[in-house]
Amino acid sequence: MRPVQPGKLAENTIRSSGHHMTPQRLVILEVLEGSNGHTSAEEIHSHVRSRYPKLHISTIYRALDMLKRLGLATETDLGDGKLRYHLHEKGYHHHLICEKCGRVEDMDESIFTPLKAALRRKHHFHADLRHLAIFGRCQGCA
Amino acid sequence: MRPVQPGKLAENTIRSSGHHMTPQRLVILEVLEGSNGHTSAEEIHSHVRSRYPKLHISTIYRALDMLKRLGLATETDLGDGKLRYHLHEKGYHHHLICEKCGRVEDMDESIFTPLKAALRRKHHFHADLRHLAIFGRCQGCA
DNA sequence: AGCGTGGTTGCGAATAGTTGCATCTTTGCT
DNA sequence: AGCAAAGATGCAACTATTCGCAACCACGCT
């Protein structure tokens, strides 16, 4: 059993921030909701092409940018030349990417708490560490 | 008074790793050495165009990629749509980038020591934190 | 000095993402 | 329902970066 109307949160946030809700954005949100959580603009485009052939890829990029700026979605560079997006209804998370084998491991954000505190203390800087990709070597490839 | 032949380190590393030293790479290194430390491929290209009009921008990208892979230079995304490069003869450093005013503050790498230890301990991951850009808000824009 | 191998270059085409602009749509107001 | 204003869309042109490939050149060996 899935949550009912999962997209309503995003929709409300979009509306209440002065943006319009359009059919294009609805479809884009649907794809993001139905995806595994690492979706590229091009993937959204091809998922959508059959139902909505005129939806232009630049509209997708602009929608993703808006979701990002509203704090509804996060953009991640996994190092393969294209940016990935996911809605964060399930909380923020971060990636450890192995430069050798390409494996991507997720981790939660608690590990950054001390770093955030140090940046605030020493640099008076309020870091936005909601989605960070850290490159390095995994256990097997170290 | 400048250091004599500052580029010899890079040159030796390039040669001893089985790569060729070419006039193109020499010129590119010269520009990187004479720059402030945040140079884009396009900047290198225009600095060089007069002396060496045929040097193609893809050659610059390839040289930068090689320097990066040899650990001689670091690539940073400062969020303005183009990647910046700098040789790290003077040690690694990191950036705090304000999302509001765009100010970039440098900081040294010691602040990441606890994070690196935690990643190794909890995730068996050997993070390569040689050049990280962290976005957020600076003191004035917080 | 002469030569072969393998790395390198220039070029043009491809890819990911962004931007300007004229034309719509959504939304709040009446 | 009707309207104006703000925001969104589609499109084409543009930017930054990468890639395939044929011609080229650096470097080690003789």
Coordinates of C-alpha atoms (C1' of nucleotides) in Angstrom, one line a residue:
Chain A
M1 CA 0.0 0.0 0.0
R2 CA 1.5 3.3 -1.1
P3 CA 0.9 6.7 0.5
V4 CA -2.0 8.5 -1.0
Q5 CA -1.2 11.5 -3.2
P6 CA 2.4 11.6 -2.4
G7 CA 3.0 14.7 -4.5
K8 CA 0.7 17.1 -2.6
L9 CA 3.5 18.4 -0.5
A10 CA 5.6 19.5 -3.5
E11 CA 2.5 20.9 -5.1
N12 CA 1.6 23.0 -2.1
T13 CA 5.1 24.3 -1.7
I14 CA 5.3 25.2 -5.4
R15 CA 2.0 27.1 -5.2
S16 CA 2.6 28.8 -1.9
S17 CA 6.0 30.1 -3.2
G18 CA 4.3 32.0 -6.0
H19 CA 5.0 29.5 -8.7
H20 CA 2.4 28.0 -11.0
M21 CA 1.3 24.4 -11.1
T22 CA 1.3 23.2 -14.7
P23 CA 0.6 19.9 -16.3
Q24 CA 4.2 19.7 -17.3
R25 CA 5.4 20.0 -13.7
L26 CA 2.8 17.5 -12.6
V27 CA 4.2 14.9 -15.0
I28 CA 7.7 15.6 -14.0
L29 CA 6.9 15.2 -10.3
E30 CA 5.1 11.9 -11.1
V31 CA 8.2 10.6 -12.7
L32 CA 10.4 11.7 -9.9
E33 CA 8.0 10.1 -7.4
G34 CA 7.9 6.8 -9.2
S35 CA 11.7 6.6 -9.7
N36 CA 14.4 5.0 -7.7
G37 CA 15.8 8.3 -6.5
H38 CA 18.6 9.0 -9.0
T39 CA 16.9 10.4 -12.1
S40 CA 18.5 12.4 -14.8
A41 CA 16.8 15.0 -16.9
E42 CA 17.1 12.9 -20.0
E43 CA 15.5 9.9 -18.2
I44 CA 12.6 12.1 -17.2
H45 CA 12.3 13.2 -20.8
S46 CA 12.2 9.8 -22.3
H47 CA 9.7 8.5 -19.6
V48 CA 7.4 11.3 -20.6
R49 CA 7.9 11.6 -24.3
S50 CA 5.1 9.1 -25.2
R51 CA 2.4 10.8 -23.0
Y52 CA 3.5 14.3 -23.7
P53 CA 5.6 14.6 -26.8
K54 CA 6.0 18.3 -26.9
L55 CA 7.4 18.7 -23.4
H56 CA 10.7 20.2 -24.0
I57 CA 13.8 19.1 -22.2
S58 CA 14.6 22.7 -21.2
T59 CA 11.2 22.7 -19.3
I60 CA 12.5 19.7 -17.4
Y61 CA 15.7 21.4 -16.6
R62 CA 13.9 24.5 -15.4
A63 CA 11.5 22.5 -13.3
L64 CA 14.3 20.6 -11.7
D65 CA 16.1 23.9 -11.0
M66 CA 13.0 25.2 -9.3
L67 CA 12.5 22.1 -7.2
K68 CA 16.1 22.4 -6.2
R69 CA 15.8 26.1 -5.2
L70 CA 12.6 25.4 -3.2
G71 CA 14.4 22.7 -1.3
L72 CA 12.2 20.0 -2.6
A73 CA 14.7 18.1 -4.6
T74 CA 18.4 17.6 -4.6
E75 CA 20.9 17.6 -7.4
T76 CA 23.8 15.2 -7.3
D77 CA 26.8 14.8 -9.5
L78 CA 27.7 11.1 -9.4
G79 CA 30.6 11.7 -11.8
D80 CA 29.2 10.2 -14.9
G81 CA 28.7 13.4 -16.8
K82 CA 25.0 13.9 -16.0
L83 CA 23.3 15.3 -13.0
R84 CA 20.8 13.3 -11.0
Y85 CA 17.8 14.5 -9.1
H86 CA 15.6 13.1 -6.4
L87 CA 12.8 14.4 -4.2
H88 CA 13.7 14.2 -0.6
E89 CA 10.5 13.2 1.1
K90 CA 12.5 10.6 2.9
G91 CA 15.1 12.9 4.3
Y92 CA 18.5 13.9 3.0
H93 CA 21.3 11.6 2.3
H94 CA 24.7 11.6 0.9
H95 CA 26.9 9.6 -1.4
L96 CA 30.3 7.9 -1.2
I97 CA 31.5 7.3 -4.7
C98 CA 34.4 5.0 -5.4
E99 CA 36.6 6.4 -8.0
K100 CA 37.9 3.0 -9.0
C101 CA 34.8 0.7 -9.3
G102 CA 32.1 3.4 -9.4
R103 CA 30.1 1.9 -6.6
V104 CA 27.8 4.4 -4.9
E105 CA 27.0 4.0 -1.2
D106 CA 24.4 6.1 0.5
M107 CA 24.9 7.5 4.0
D108 CA 22.8 9.7 6.2
E109 CA 23.6 13.2 7.1
S110 CA 24.4 12.8 10.8
I111 CA 28.0 12.2 10.0
F112 CA 28.4 15.8 9.0
T113 CA 27.2 17.3 12.2
P114 CA 30.6 17.9 13.6
L115 CA 31.9 19.4 10.4
K116 CA 29.0 21.8 10.2
A117 CA 29.6 22.9 13.7
A118 CA 33.3 23.5 13.0
L119 CA 32.6 25.5 9.9
R120 CA 30.2 27.7 11.9
R121 CA 32.6 28.1 14.7
K122 CA 35.8 28.7 12.8
H123 CA 34.5 30.4 9.6
H124 CA 31.1 31.8 10.6
F125 CA 29.8 29.8 7.6
H126 CA 26.4 28.1 7.5
A127 CA 27.0 25.1 5.3
D128 CA 24.2 23.7 3.3
L129 CA 25.2 20.0 3.4
R130 CA 22.0 18.5 2.2
H131 CA 23.5 16.4 -0.5
L132 CA 27.1 15.9 -0.8
A133 CA 29.0 13.6 -3.1
I134 CA 32.4 12.5 -1.7
F135 CA 34.8 10.7 -4.0
G136 CA 37.4 8.3 -2.8
R137 CA 38.1 4.5 -2.6
C138 CA 35.8 1.9 -1.2
Q139 CA 36.9 -0.9 1.0
G140 CA 37.5 -3.3 -1.8
C141 CA 39.4 -0.9 -4.0
A142 CA 41.4 1.0 -1.3
Chain B
M1 CA 62.3 37.5 -7.3
R2 CA 60.5 34.4 -8.5
P3 CA 61.4 30.8 -7.9
V4 CA 63.5 29.4 -10.7
Q5 CA 61.9 26.9 -13.0
P6 CA 58.8 26.3 -10.9
G7 CA 57.4 23.9 -13.4
K8 CA 60.0 21.2 -13.2
L9 CA 58.1 19.2 -10.7
A10 CA 55.1 18.9 -12.9
E11 CA 57.4 18.2 -15.9
N12 CA 59.2 15.4 -14.1
T13 CA 56.0 13.8 -12.9
I14 CA 54.5 13.9 -16.4
R15 CA 57.6 12.3 -18.0
S16 CA 58.1 9.6 -15.3
S17 CA 54.5 8.5 -15.6
G18 CA 54.9 7.7 -19.3
H19 CA 53.4 10.8 -20.7
H20 CA 55.1 13.1 -23.3
M21 CA 56.1 16.6 -22.6
T22 CA 54.9 18.7 -25.5
P23 CA 55.2 22.5 -26.2
Q24 CA 51.4 22.7 -25.8
R25 CA 51.6 21.3 -22.3
L26 CA 54.5 23.5 -21.5
V27 CA 52.5 26.6 -22.4
I28 CA 49.5 25.4 -20.4
L29 CA 51.6 24.8 -17.4
E30 CA 53.1 28.3 -17.7
V31 CA 49.7 29.8 -17.7
L32 CA 48.6 27.8 -14.6
E33 CA 51.8 28.8 -12.8
G34 CA 51.4 32.5 -13.6
S35 CA 47.7 32.5 -12.6
N36 CA 45.9 33.3 -9.4
G37 CA 44.9 29.7 -8.8
H38 CA 41.4 29.5 -10.2
T39 CA 41.8 29.3 -13.9
S40 CA 39.3 28.0 -16.4
A41 CA 40.0 26.1 -19.6
E42 CA 38.7 29.1 -21.6
E43 CA 41.0 31.5 -19.7
I44 CA 44.0 29.4 -20.6
H45 CA 42.9 29.3 -24.2
S46 CA 42.7 33.1 -24.6
H47 CA 45.9 33.7 -22.7
V48 CA 47.6 31.4 -25.2
R49 CA 45.9 32.2 -28.4
S50 CA 48.2 35.0 -29.5
R51 CA 51.4 32.9 -29.0
Y52 CA 50.0 29.7 -30.2
P53 CA 46.9 30.2 -32.3
K54 CA 46.4 26.6 -33.3
L55 CA 46.4 25.2 -29.8
H56 CA 42.9 23.7 -29.6
I57 CA 40.7 24.0 -26.5
S58 CA 40.3 20.2 -26.4
T59 CA 44.0 19.9 -26.0
I60 CA 43.7 22.1 -22.9
Y61 CA 40.9 20.0 -21.5
R62 CA 43.0 16.9 -22.1
A63 CA 46.0 18.4 -20.4
L64 CA 44.0 19.5 -17.4
D65 CA 42.5 16.1 -17.1
M66 CA 45.9 14.5 -17.1
L67 CA 47.2 16.9 -14.5
K68 CA 44.2 16.1 -12.4
R69 CA 44.7 12.3 -12.8
L70 CA 48.4 12.7 -11.9
G71 CA 47.5 14.6 -8.8
L72 CA 49.3 17.7 -10.0
A73 CA 46.2 19.9 -10.3
T74 CA 42.8 20.1 -8.8
E75 CA 39.5 20.8 -10.4
T76 CA 36.9 22.9 -8.6
D77 CA 33.3 23.7 -9.4
L78 CA 32.7 27.1 -8.0
G79 CA 29.1 27.1 -9.2
D80 CA 29.4 29.5 -12.1
G81 CA 29.1 26.9 -14.9
K82 CA 32.7 26.4 -15.6
L83 CA 35.4 24.3 -13.9
R84 CA 38.5 25.9 -12.5
Y85 CA 41.9 24.4 -12.2
H86 CA 45.0 25.1 -10.1
L87 CA 48.3 23.4 -9.5
H88 CA 48.8 22.5 -5.9
E89 CA 52.4 23.3 -5.3
K90 CA 51.3 25.1 -2.2
G91 CA 49.2 22.3 -0.7
Y92 CA 45.5 21.6 -0.9
H93 CA 42.8 23.9 0.1
H94 CA 39.0 24.0 0.0
H95 CA 36.3 26.5 -0.7
L96 CA 33.3 27.9 1.2
I97 CA 31.0 29.4 -1.4
C98 CA 28.2 31.7 -0.4
E99 CA 25.0 30.9 -2.4
K100 CA 23.7 34.4 -1.9
C101 CA 26.6 36.8 -2.5
G102 CA 28.9 34.4 -4.3
R103 CA 31.9 35.1 -2.1
V104 CA 34.5 32.4 -2.0
E105 CA 36.6 31.8 1.1
D106 CA 39.5 29.4 1.2
M107 CA 40.2 27.2 4.1
D108 CA 42.8 24.5 4.7
E109 CA 42.2 20.8 4.9
S110 CA 42.7 20.2 8.5
I111 CA 39.1 20.8 9.2
F112 CA 38.2 17.6 7.4
T113 CA 40.4 15.3 9.5
P114 CA 37.6 14.2 11.8
L115 CA 35.2 13.6 8.9
K116 CA 37.8 11.5 7.1
A117 CA 38.3 9.4 10.2
A118 CA 34.6 8.9 10.7
L119 CA 34.1 7.8 7.1
R120 CA 36.9 5.3 7.4
R121 CA 35.6 4.0 10.7
K122 CA 31.9 3.8 9.9
H123 CA 31.9 3.2 6.2
H124 CA 35.4 1.7 5.4
F125 CA 35.7 4.5 2.9
H126 CA 38.9 6.3 2.1
A127 CA 37.7 9.7 1.1
D128 CA 39.7 11.8 -1.3
L129 CA 39.0 15.2 0.2
R130 CA 41.7 17.2 -1.6
H131 CA 39.5 19.9 -2.9
L132 CA 36.0 20.2 -1.8
A133 CA 33.5 23.0 -2.5
I134 CA 30.9 23.5 0.2
F135 CA 27.9 25.7 -0.5
G136 CA 26.0 27.7 2.1
R137 CA 25.7 31.1 3.5
C138 CA 28.4 33.4 4.7
Q139 CA 28.3 35.4 7.9
G140 CA 26.8 38.5 6.2
C141 CA 24.2 36.6 4.2
A142 CA 23.2 34.0 6.9
Chain C
dA1 C1' 71.1 10.0 -36.9
dG2 C1' 67.2 6.8 -37.9
dC3 C1' 63.0 4.2 -36.5
dG4 C1' 59.0 2.3 -34.4
dT5 C1' 55.6 2.5 -30.8
dG6 C1' 52.5 4.7 -28.3
dG7 C1' 51.1 8.9 -26.5
dT8 C1' 49.3 13.5 -28.4
dT9 C1' 47.2 16.9 -31.3
dG10 C1' 43.8 19.3 -34.1
dC11 C1' 39.5 19.0 -35.8
dG12 C1' 34.7 18.4 -36.1
dA13 C1' 30.8 16.3 -34.2
dA14 C1' 28.4 14.9 -30.1
dT15 C1' 26.5 15.6 -25.2
dA16 C1' 24.7 18.0 -21.1
dG17 C1' 22.9 22.0 -19.7
dT18 C1' 21.6 27.1 -20.1
dT19 C1' 19.5 31.3 -22.0
dG20 C1' 16.8 34.9 -24.7
dC21 C1' 12.6 35.6 -26.5
dA22 C1' 7.9 35.5 -28.3
dT23 C1' 3.9 33.1 -27.1
dC24 C1' 0.9 30.9 -24.0
dT25 C1' -1.2 29.6 -19.1
dT26 C1' -2.1 29.9 -14.4
dT27 C1' -3.7 32.5 -10.8
dG28 C1' -5.7 36.1 -8.0
dC29 C1' -8.9 39.9 -8.4
dT30 C1' -13.4 41.7 -9.8
Chain D
dA1 C1' -17.1 34.4 -16.2
dG2 C1' -13.6 38.0 -17.5
dC3 C1' -9.0 40.2 -17.1
dA4 C1' -4.4 41.6 -16.2
dA5 C1' 0.1 40.4 -14.4
dA6 C1' 3.4 37.2 -13.3
dG7 C1' 5.1 33.1 -14.3
dA8 C1' 5.9 29.1 -17.6
dT9 C1' 6.6 26.9 -22.1
dG10 C1' 8.6 25.7 -26.6
dC11 C1' 12.1 26.5 -29.5
dA12 C1' 16.5 27.6 -31.3
dA13 C1' 20.9 29.3 -30.4
dC14 C1' 24.6 29.1 -27.3
dT15 C1' 28.2 27.5 -23.7
dA16 C1' 31.1 24.1 -21.5
dT17 C1' 33.1 19.8 -22.0
dT18 C1' 33.9 15.2 -24.2
dC19 C1' 34.9 11.9 -27.9
dG20 C1' 36.4 9.5 -32.3
dC21 C1' 39.7 9.6 -35.5
dA22 C1' 43.4 10.4 -38.7
dA23 C1' 47.7 12.8 -38.8
dC24 C1' 51.6 13.8 -36.0
dC25 C1' 55.5 13.9 -32.8
dA26 C1' 58.2 12.6 -28.4
dC27 C1' 61.0 9.2 -26.5
dG28 C1' 63.7 5.1 -26.0
dC29 C1' 66.4 1.8 -28.7
dT30 C1' 69.8 0.8 -32.1

